[in-house]
PDB file of N, CA and C in Angstrom:
ATOM      1  N   VAL A  10      25.986  60.623 117.551  1.00  0.00           N
ATOM      2  CA  VAL A  10      24.849  61.094 117.751  1.00  0.00           C
ATOM      3  C   VAL A  10      24.096  60.731 118.993  1.00  0.00           C
ATOM      4  N   ARG A  11      23.370  61.743 119.940  1.00  0.00           N
ATOM      5  CA  ARG A  11      23.125  61.465 121.152  1.00  0.00           C
ATOM      6  C   ARG A  11      21.501  61.811 121.038  1.00  0.00           C
ATOM      7  N   CYS A  12      20.590  60.770 121.443  1.00  0.00           N
ATOM      8  CA  CYS A  12      19.143  60.850 121.413  1.00  0.00           C
ATOM      9  C   CYS A  12      18.658  60.901 123.033  1.00  0.00           C
ATOM     10  N   VAL A  13      17.802  61.862 123.321  1.00  0.00           N
ATOM     11  CA  VAL A  13      17.132  61.796 124.482  1.00  0.00           C
ATOM     12  C   VAL A  13      15.462  61.627 124.314  1.00  0.00           C
ATOM     13  N   THR A  14      14.740  61.578 125.233  1.00  0.00           N
ATOM     14  CA  THR A  14      13.230  61.542 124.995  1.00  0.00           C
ATOM     15  C   THR A  14      12.817  62.851 125.398  1.00  0.00           C
ATOM     16  N   SER A  15      11.804  63.289 124.591  1.00  0.00           N
ATOM     17  CA  SER A  15      11.474  64.737 124.854  1.00  0.00           C
ATOM     18  C   SER A  15      10.528  64.655 126.021  1.00  0.00           C
ATOM     19  N   ALA A  16      10.141  66.150 126.738  1.00  0.00           N
ATOM     20  CA  ALA A  16       9.575  65.923 127.944  1.00  0.00           C
ATOM     21  C   ALA A  16       8.218  65.189 127.696  1.00  0.00           C
ATOM     22  N   SER A  17       7.302  65.161 126.781  1.00  0.00           N
ATOM     23  CA  SER A  17       6.072  64.444 126.877  1.00  0.00           C
ATOM     24  C   SER A  17       6.523  62.890 126.701  1.00  0.00           C
ATOM     25  N   GLY A  18       7.726  62.531 126.636  1.00  0.00           N
ATOM     26  CA  GLY A  18       7.846  60.957 126.626  1.00  0.00           C
ATOM     27  C   GLY A  18       7.756  60.494 125.119  1.00  0.00           C
ATOM     28  N   THR A  19       7.403  61.086 124.188  1.00  0.00           N
ATOM     29  CA  THR A  19       6.988  60.186 123.111  1.00  0.00           C
ATOM     30  C   THR A  19       7.978  60.544 121.852  1.00  0.00           C
ATOM     31  N   ILE A  20       8.559  61.711 121.735  1.00  0.00           N
ATOM     32  CA  ILE A  20       9.373  62.171 120.351  1.00  0.00           C
ATOM     33  C   ILE A  20      11.160  61.905 120.914  1.00  0.00           C
ATOM     34  N   PRO A  21      11.824  61.258 120.224  1.00  0.00           N
ATOM     35  CA  PRO A  21      13.155  61.309 120.547  1.00  0.00           C
ATOM     36  C   PRO A  21      13.616  62.436 119.943  1.00  0.00           C
ATOM     37  N   LEU A  22      14.621  62.947 120.785  1.00  0.00           N
ATOM     38  CA  LEU A  22      15.131  64.319 120.216  1.00  0.00           C
ATOM     39  C   LEU A  22      16.878  63.830 120.298  1.00  0.00           C
ATOM     40  N   CYS A  23      17.383  64.087 118.911  1.00  0.00           N
ATOM     41  CA  CYS A  23      18.580  63.457 118.605  1.00  0.00           C
ATOM     42  C   CYS A  23      19.666  64.662 118.527  1.00  0.00           C
ATOM     43  N   GLN A  24      20.532  64.856 118.818  1.00  0.00           N
ATOM     44  CA  GLN A  24      21.834  65.682 118.575  1.00  0.00           C
ATOM     45  C   GLN A  24      23.228  65.200 118.372  1.00  0.00           C
ATOM     46  N   GLY A  25      24.071  65.812 117.352  1.00  0.00           N
ATOM     47  CA  GLY A  25      25.219  65.276 117.190  1.00  0.00           C
ATOM     48  C   GLY A  25      26.176  66.618 117.065  1.00  0.00           C
ATOM     49  N   THR A  26      27.353  66.382 116.298  1.00  0.00           N
ATOM     50  CA  THR A  26      28.323  67.302 116.151  1.00  0.00           C
ATOM     51  C   THR A  26      28.819  67.451 114.704  1.00  0.00           C
ATOM     52  N   ILE A  27      28.752  68.391 114.374  1.00  0.00           N
ATOM     53  CA  ILE A  27      29.238  68.899 113.202  1.00  0.00           C
ATOM     54  C   ILE A  27      30.847  69.573 113.117  1.00  0.00           C
ATOM     55  N   ALA A  28      31.736  68.981 112.432  1.00  0.00           N
ATOM     56  CA  ALA A  28      32.884  69.387 112.360  1.00  0.00           C
ATOM     57  C   ALA A  28      33.158  70.048 110.960  1.00  0.00           C
ATOM     58  N   VAL A  29      33.793  71.226 110.792  1.00  0.00           N
ATOM     59  CA  VAL A  29      34.067  71.753 109.619  1.00  0.00           C
ATOM     60  C   VAL A  29      35.768  72.123 109.488  1.00  0.00           C
ATOM     61  N   ASP A  30      36.275  71.675 108.352  1.00  0.00           N
ATOM     62  CA  ASP A  30      37.827  71.732 108.391  1.00  0.00           C
ATOM     63  C   ASP A  30      37.999  72.724 107.259  1.00  0.00           C
ATOM     64  N   VAL A  31      38.566  73.886 107.243  1.00  0.00           N
ATOM     65  CA  VAL A  31      39.125  74.739 106.391  1.00  0.00           C
ATOM     66  C   VAL A  31      40.233  74.744 106.117  1.00  0.00           C
ATOM     67  N   PHE A  32      40.877  74.125 104.727  1.00  0.00           N
ATOM     68  CA  PHE A  32      42.153  74.178 104.428  1.00  0.00           C
ATOM     69  C   PHE A  32      42.610  74.644 103.272  1.00  0.00           C
ATOM     70  N   PHE A  33      43.983  74.552 102.919  1.00  0.00           N
ATOM     71  CA  PHE A  33      44.058  75.119 101.640  1.00  0.00           C
ATOM     72  C   PHE A  33      44.741  73.703 100.651  1.00  0.00           C
ATOM     73  N   ASP A  34      43.796  73.360  99.888  1.00  0.00           N
ATOM     74  CA  ASP A  34      43.677  72.444  99.257  1.00  0.00           C
ATOM     75  C   ASP A  34      44.499  72.328  98.001  1.00  0.00           C
ATOM     76  N   ALA A  35      45.985  72.196  98.161  1.00  0.00           N
ATOM     77  CA  ALA A  35      47.101  72.346  97.134  1.00  0.00           C
ATOM     78  C   ALA A  35      46.876  71.521  96.020  1.00  0.00           C
ATOM     79  N   ASN A  36      46.321  70.452  95.881  1.00  0.00           N
ATOM     80  CA  ASN A  36      46.258  69.795  94.791  1.00  0.00           C
ATOM     81  C   ASN A  36      44.806  69.616  94.324  1.00  0.00           C
ATOM     82  N   GLU A  37      43.976  70.152  94.983  1.00  0.00           N
ATOM     83  CA  GLU A  37      42.662  70.297  94.491  1.00  0.00           C
ATOM     84  C   GLU A  37      41.622  69.131  94.260  1.00  0.00           C
ATOM     85  N   ASN A  38      42.038  68.230  95.401  1.00  0.00           N
ATOM     86  CA  ASN A  38      41.331  67.086  95.326  1.00  0.00           C
ATOM     87  C   ASN A  38      40.094  66.639  96.220  1.00  0.00           C
ATOM     88  N   GLY A  39      39.830  67.726  97.022  1.00  0.00           N
ATOM     89  CA  GLY A  39      38.653  67.927  97.588  1.00  0.00           C
ATOM     90  C   GLY A  39      38.954  67.229  99.229  1.00  0.00           C
ATOM     91  N   THR A  40      40.004  66.928  99.570  1.00  0.00           N
ATOM     92  CA  THR A  40      40.362  66.124 100.713  1.00  0.00           C
ATOM     93  C   THR A  40      41.759  66.366 101.489  1.00  0.00           C
ATOM     94  N   ARG A  41      41.760  66.716 102.657  1.00  0.00           N
ATOM     95  CA  ARG A  41      43.058  67.428 103.268  1.00  0.00           C
ATOM     96  C   ARG A  41      44.189  66.362 103.514  1.00  0.00           C
ATOM     97  N   ASP A  42      44.898  66.385 102.429  1.00  0.00           N
ATOM     98  CA  ASP A  42      46.089  65.340 102.523  1.00  0.00           C
ATOM     99  C   ASP A  42      47.285  65.833 103.708  1.00  0.00           C
ATOM    100  N   PRO A  43      48.122  65.089 104.099  1.00  0.00           N
ATOM    101  CA  PRO A  43      49.306  65.550 104.644  1.00  0.00           C
ATOM    102  C   PRO A  43      50.204  66.444 103.889  1.00  0.00           C
ATOM    103  N   GLY A  44      50.143  67.755 105.035  1.00  0.00           N
ATOM    104  CA  GLY A  44      50.780  68.662 104.596  1.00  0.00           C
ATOM    105  C   GLY A  44      50.175  69.839 104.051  1.00  0.00           C
ATOM    106  N   GLU A  45      48.805  69.664 103.745  1.00  0.00           N
ATOM    107  CA  GLU A  45      48.068  70.653 103.640  1.00  0.00           C
ATOM    108  C   GLU A  45      47.622  71.406 104.903  1.00  0.00           C
ATOM    109  N   SER A  46      47.922  72.930 104.995  1.00  0.00           N
ATOM    110  CA  SER A  46      47.614  73.341 106.499  1.00  0.00           C
ATOM    111  C   SER A  46      46.285  73.907 106.275  1.00  0.00           C
ATOM    112  N   GLY A  47      45.806  74.052 107.515  1.00  0.00           N
ATOM    113  CA  GLY A  47      44.842  74.776 108.016  1.00  0.00           C
ATOM    114  C   GLY A  47      44.744  76.105 107.697  1.00  0.00           C
ATOM    115  N   LEU A  48      43.461  76.709 107.369  1.00  0.00           N
ATOM    116  CA  LEU A  48      43.238  78.452 106.996  1.00  0.00           C
ATOM    117  C   LEU A  48      43.022  78.928 108.687  1.00  0.00           C
ATOM    118  N   THR A  49      43.680  79.690 108.925  1.00  0.00           N
ATOM    119  CA  THR A  49      43.280  80.668 110.082  1.00  0.00           C
ATOM    120  C   THR A  49      42.494  81.905 109.753  1.00  0.00           C
ATOM    121  N   GLY A  50      41.584  82.278 110.852  1.00  0.00           N
ATOM    122  CA  GLY A  50      40.811  83.332 110.671  1.00  0.00           C
ATOM    123  C   GLY A  50      39.507  83.509 109.751  1.00  0.00           C
ATOM    124  N   TRP A  51      39.126  82.031 109.447  1.00  0.00           N
ATOM    125  CA  TRP A  51      37.832  82.207 108.530  1.00  0.00           C
ATOM    126  C   TRP A  51      36.727  81.979 109.362  1.00  0.00           C
ATOM    127  N   ASP A  52      35.386  82.697 108.915  1.00  0.00           N
ATOM    128  CA  ASP A  52      34.174  82.900 109.696  1.00  0.00           C
ATOM    129  C   ASP A  52      33.510  81.526 109.185  1.00  0.00           C
ATOM    130  N   VAL A  53      32.929  80.878 110.044  1.00  0.00           N
ATOM    131  CA  VAL A  53      32.148  79.666 109.543  1.00  0.00           C
ATOM    132  C   VAL A  53      30.778  79.806 110.810  1.00  0.00           C
ATOM    133  N   ALA A  54      29.755  79.827 110.047  1.00  0.00           N
ATOM    134  CA  ALA A  54      28.511  79.990 110.225  1.00  0.00           C
ATOM    135  C   ALA A  54      27.234  78.701 110.125  1.00  0.00           C
ATOM    136  N   LEU A  55      26.784  78.502 111.111  1.00  0.00           N
ATOM    137  CA  LEU A  55      25.761  77.447 110.832  1.00  0.00           C
ATOM    138  C   LEU A  55      24.396  77.717 111.189  1.00  0.00           C
ATOM    139  N   ASP A  56      23.505  77.595 110.180  1.00  0.00           N
ATOM    140  CA  ASP A  56      22.131  77.894 110.330  1.00  0.00           C
ATOM    141  C   ASP A  56      22.020  79.514 110.522  1.00  0.00           C
ATOM    142  N   GLY A  57      22.921  80.315 109.924  1.00  0.00           N
ATOM    143  CA  GLY A  57      22.800  81.796 109.872  1.00  0.00           C
ATOM    144  C   GLY A  57      23.084  82.220 111.393  1.00  0.00           C
ATOM    145  N   GLY A  58      23.676  81.566 112.224  1.00  0.00           N
ATOM    146  CA  GLY A  58      24.105  81.944 113.782  1.00  0.00           C
ATOM    147  C   GLY A  58      25.338  82.677 113.618  1.00  0.00           C
ATOM    148  N   ALA A  59      25.575  83.037 114.779  1.00  0.00           N
ATOM    149  CA  ALA A  59      27.066  83.708 115.046  1.00  0.00           C
ATOM    150  C   ALA A  59      28.262  82.864 114.551  1.00  0.00           C
ATOM    151  N   ALA A  60      28.881  83.525 113.888  1.00  0.00           N
ATOM    152  CA  ALA A  60      30.147  82.960 113.337  1.00  0.00           C
ATOM    153  C   ALA A  60      31.519  82.600 114.498  1.00  0.00           C
ATOM    154  N   MET A  61      31.756  81.463 114.009  1.00  0.00           N
ATOM    155  CA  MET A  61      33.095  80.953 114.904  1.00  0.00           C
ATOM    156  C   MET A  61      34.119  80.911 113.902  1.00  0.00           C
ATOM    157  N   ASN A  62      35.330  81.320 114.361  1.00  0.00           N
ATOM    158  CA  ASN A  62      36.766  81.696 113.758  1.00  0.00           C
ATOM    159  C   ASN A  62      37.455  80.598 113.785  1.00  0.00           C
ATOM    160  N   THR A  63      37.642  80.124 112.769  1.00  0.00           N
ATOM    161  CA  THR A  63      39.009  79.105 112.563  1.00  0.00           C
ATOM    162  C   THR A  63      40.357  79.449 113.392  1.00  0.00           C
ATOM    163  N   GLY A  64      40.712  78.417 114.162  1.00  0.00           N
ATOM    164  CA  GLY A  64      42.334  78.886 114.693  1.00  0.00           C
ATOM    165  C   GLY A  64      43.446  78.444 113.616  1.00  0.00           C
ATOM    166  N   ALA A  65      44.437  77.996 114.034  1.00  0.00           N
ATOM    167  CA  ALA A  65      45.681  77.517 113.138  1.00  0.00           C
ATOM    168  C   ALA A  65      45.269  76.176 112.596  1.00  0.00           C
ATOM    169  N   SER A  66      44.341  75.398 113.299  1.00  0.00           N
ATOM    170  CA  SER A  66      44.392  73.972 112.632  1.00  0.00           C
ATOM    171  C   SER A  66      43.202  74.007 111.557  1.00  0.00           C
ATOM    172  N   GLY A  67      42.497  75.334 111.409  1.00  0.00           N
ATOM    173  CA  GLY A  67      41.419  75.271 110.665  1.00  0.00           C
ATOM    174  C   GLY A  67      40.100  74.649 110.800  1.00  0.00           C
ATOM    175  N   LEU A  68      39.944  73.995 112.182  1.00  0.00           N
ATOM    176  CA  LEU A  68      38.672  73.241 112.401  1.00  0.00           C
ATOM    177  C   LEU A  68      37.862  74.164 113.144  1.00  0.00           C
ATOM    178  N   VAL A  69      36.603  73.904 112.928  1.00  0.00           N
ATOM    179  CA  VAL A  69      35.516  74.503 113.620  1.00  0.00           C
ATOM    180  C   VAL A  69      34.477  73.494 114.320  1.00  0.00           C
ATOM    181  N   THR A  70      33.949  73.211 115.229  1.00  0.00           N
ATOM    182  CA  THR A  70      33.382  72.253 115.909  1.00  0.00           C
ATOM    183  C   THR A  70      31.992  73.065 116.507  1.00  0.00           C
ATOM    184  N   PHE A  71      30.612  72.398 115.808  1.00  0.00           N
ATOM    185  CA  PHE A  71      29.505  72.675 116.285  1.00  0.00           C
ATOM    186  C   PHE A  71      28.943  71.666 117.096  1.00  0.00           C
ATOM    187  N   ALA A  72      28.665  71.763 118.562  1.00  0.00           N
ATOM    188  CA  ALA A  72      28.215  70.751 119.372  1.00  0.00           C
ATOM    189  C   ALA A  72      26.471  70.927 119.326  1.00  0.00           C
ATOM    190  N   ASN A  73      25.852  69.388 119.837  1.00  0.00           N
ATOM    191  CA  ASN A  73      24.317  69.811 120.118  1.00  0.00           C
ATOM    192  C   ASN A  73      23.686  70.248 119.156  1.00  0.00           C
ATOM    193  N   VAL A  74      23.909  69.479 117.794  1.00  0.00           N
ATOM    194  CA  VAL A  74      23.171  70.290 116.849  1.00  0.00           C
ATOM    195  C   VAL A  74      22.150  68.837 116.232  1.00  0.00           C
ATOM    196  N   ALA A  75      20.829  69.612 116.029  1.00  0.00           N
ATOM    197  CA  ALA A  75      19.893  68.663 115.528  1.00  0.00           C
ATOM    198  C   ALA A  75      20.317  67.519 114.749  1.00  0.00           C
ATOM    199  N   SER A  76      19.868  66.507 114.514  1.00  0.00           N
ATOM    200  CA  SER A  76      20.365  65.558 113.604  1.00  0.00           C
ATOM    201  C   SER A  76      19.200  65.111 112.496  1.00  0.00           C
ATOM    202  N   ASP A  77      18.222  65.660 112.713  1.00  0.00           N
ATOM    203  CA  ASP A  77      17.130  65.456 111.952  1.00  0.00           C
ATOM    204  C   ASP A  77      16.439  66.374 110.966  1.00  0.00           C
ATOM    205  N   THR A  78      17.567  67.407 110.703  1.00  0.00           N
ATOM    206  CA  THR A  78      17.344  68.465 109.772  1.00  0.00           C
ATOM    207  C   THR A  78      18.685  68.808 109.046  1.00  0.00           C
ATOM    208  N   ALA A  79      18.361  69.392 107.827  1.00  0.00           N
ATOM    209  CA  ALA A  79      19.687  69.950 107.254  1.00  0.00           C
ATOM    210  C   ALA A  79      20.062  71.360 107.718  1.00  0.00           C
ATOM    211  N   HIS A  80      21.235  71.627 107.741  1.00  0.00           N
ATOM    212  CA  HIS A  80      21.697  72.889 108.428  1.00  0.00           C
ATOM    213  C   HIS A  80      22.726  73.572 107.353  1.00  0.00           C
ATOM    214  N   PRO A  81      22.032  74.740 106.970  1.00  0.00           N
ATOM    215  CA  PRO A  81      22.843  75.813 105.948  1.00  0.00           C
ATOM    216  C   PRO A  81      24.515  76.014 106.707  1.00  0.00           C
ATOM    217  N   LEU A  82      25.499  75.995 105.847  1.00  0.00           N
ATOM    218  CA  LEU A  82      26.541  76.275 106.364  1.00  0.00           C
ATOM    219  C   LEU A  82      27.117  77.623 105.454  1.00  0.00           C
ATOM    220  N   SER A  83      27.828  78.520 106.121  1.00  0.00           N
ATOM    221  CA  SER A  83      28.515  79.348 105.349  1.00  0.00           C
ATOM    222  C   SER A  83      30.083  79.676 105.663  1.00  0.00           C
ATOM    223  N   VAL A  84      30.861  79.923 104.926  1.00  0.00           N
ATOM    224  CA  VAL A  84      32.400  79.990 105.394  1.00  0.00           C
ATOM    225  C   VAL A  84      32.770  81.362 104.559  1.00  0.00           C
ATOM    226  N   VAL A  85      33.326  82.367 105.224  1.00  0.00           N
ATOM    227  CA  VAL A  85      33.757  83.174 104.790  1.00  0.00           C
ATOM    228  C   VAL A  85      35.419  83.658 105.021  1.00  0.00           C
ATOM    229  N   ALA A  86      35.929  83.801 103.826  1.00  0.00           N
ATOM    230  CA  ALA A  86      37.463  84.132 104.172  1.00  0.00           C
ATOM    231  C   ALA A  86      37.632  85.519 104.940  1.00  0.00           C
ATOM    232  N   PRO A  87      38.688  85.629 105.546  1.00  0.00           N
ATOM    233  CA  PRO A  87      39.120  87.073 106.174  1.00  0.00           C
ATOM    234  C   PRO A  87      39.307  87.996 105.206  1.00  0.00           C
ATOM    235  N   THR A  88      39.104  89.302 105.519  1.00  0.00           N
ATOM    236  CA  THR A  88      39.348  90.358 104.617  1.00  0.00           C
ATOM    237  C   THR A  88      40.874  90.755 104.914  1.00  0.00           C
ATOM    238  N   ALA A  89      41.433  91.420 103.796  1.00  0.00           N
ATOM    239  CA  ALA A  89      42.596  91.889 104.164  1.00  0.00           C
ATOM    240  C   ALA A  89      42.414  93.113 104.638  1.00  0.00           C
ATOM    241  N   ALA A  90      43.716  93.570 105.817  1.00  0.00           N
ATOM    242  CA  ALA A  90      43.693  94.789 106.406  1.00  0.00           C
ATOM    243  C   ALA A  90      43.804  95.936 105.598  1.00  0.00           C
ATOM    244  N   GLY A  91      43.119  97.011 105.922  1.00  0.00           N
ATOM    245  CA  GLY A  91      42.976  98.106 104.806  1.00  0.00           C
ATOM    246  C   GLY A  91      42.055  98.176 103.556  1.00  0.00           C
ATOM    247  N   THR A  92      41.085  97.139 103.708  1.00  0.00           N
ATOM    248  CA  THR A  92      40.298  96.684 102.200  1.00  0.00           C
ATOM    249  C   THR A  92      39.012  96.923 102.629  1.00  0.00           C
TER     250      THR A  92
END
């Protein structure tokens, strides 16, 4: 988390990074274990903003996110071609 002082000099503004790991949880334990692969082509959106697409690793990173509030997250699987 990185904090800077507001323009008025009184309120600290803190920002951090949120990393999202989308993967196939083969043993359904909620943890990415060795051999469990990332899922490609999934849309991940933070705070209802524009979605970022997962690459081969299944990872998406959101930088410079305010650290003093909750952030709704949505994850959407890719649709099959022709559906």
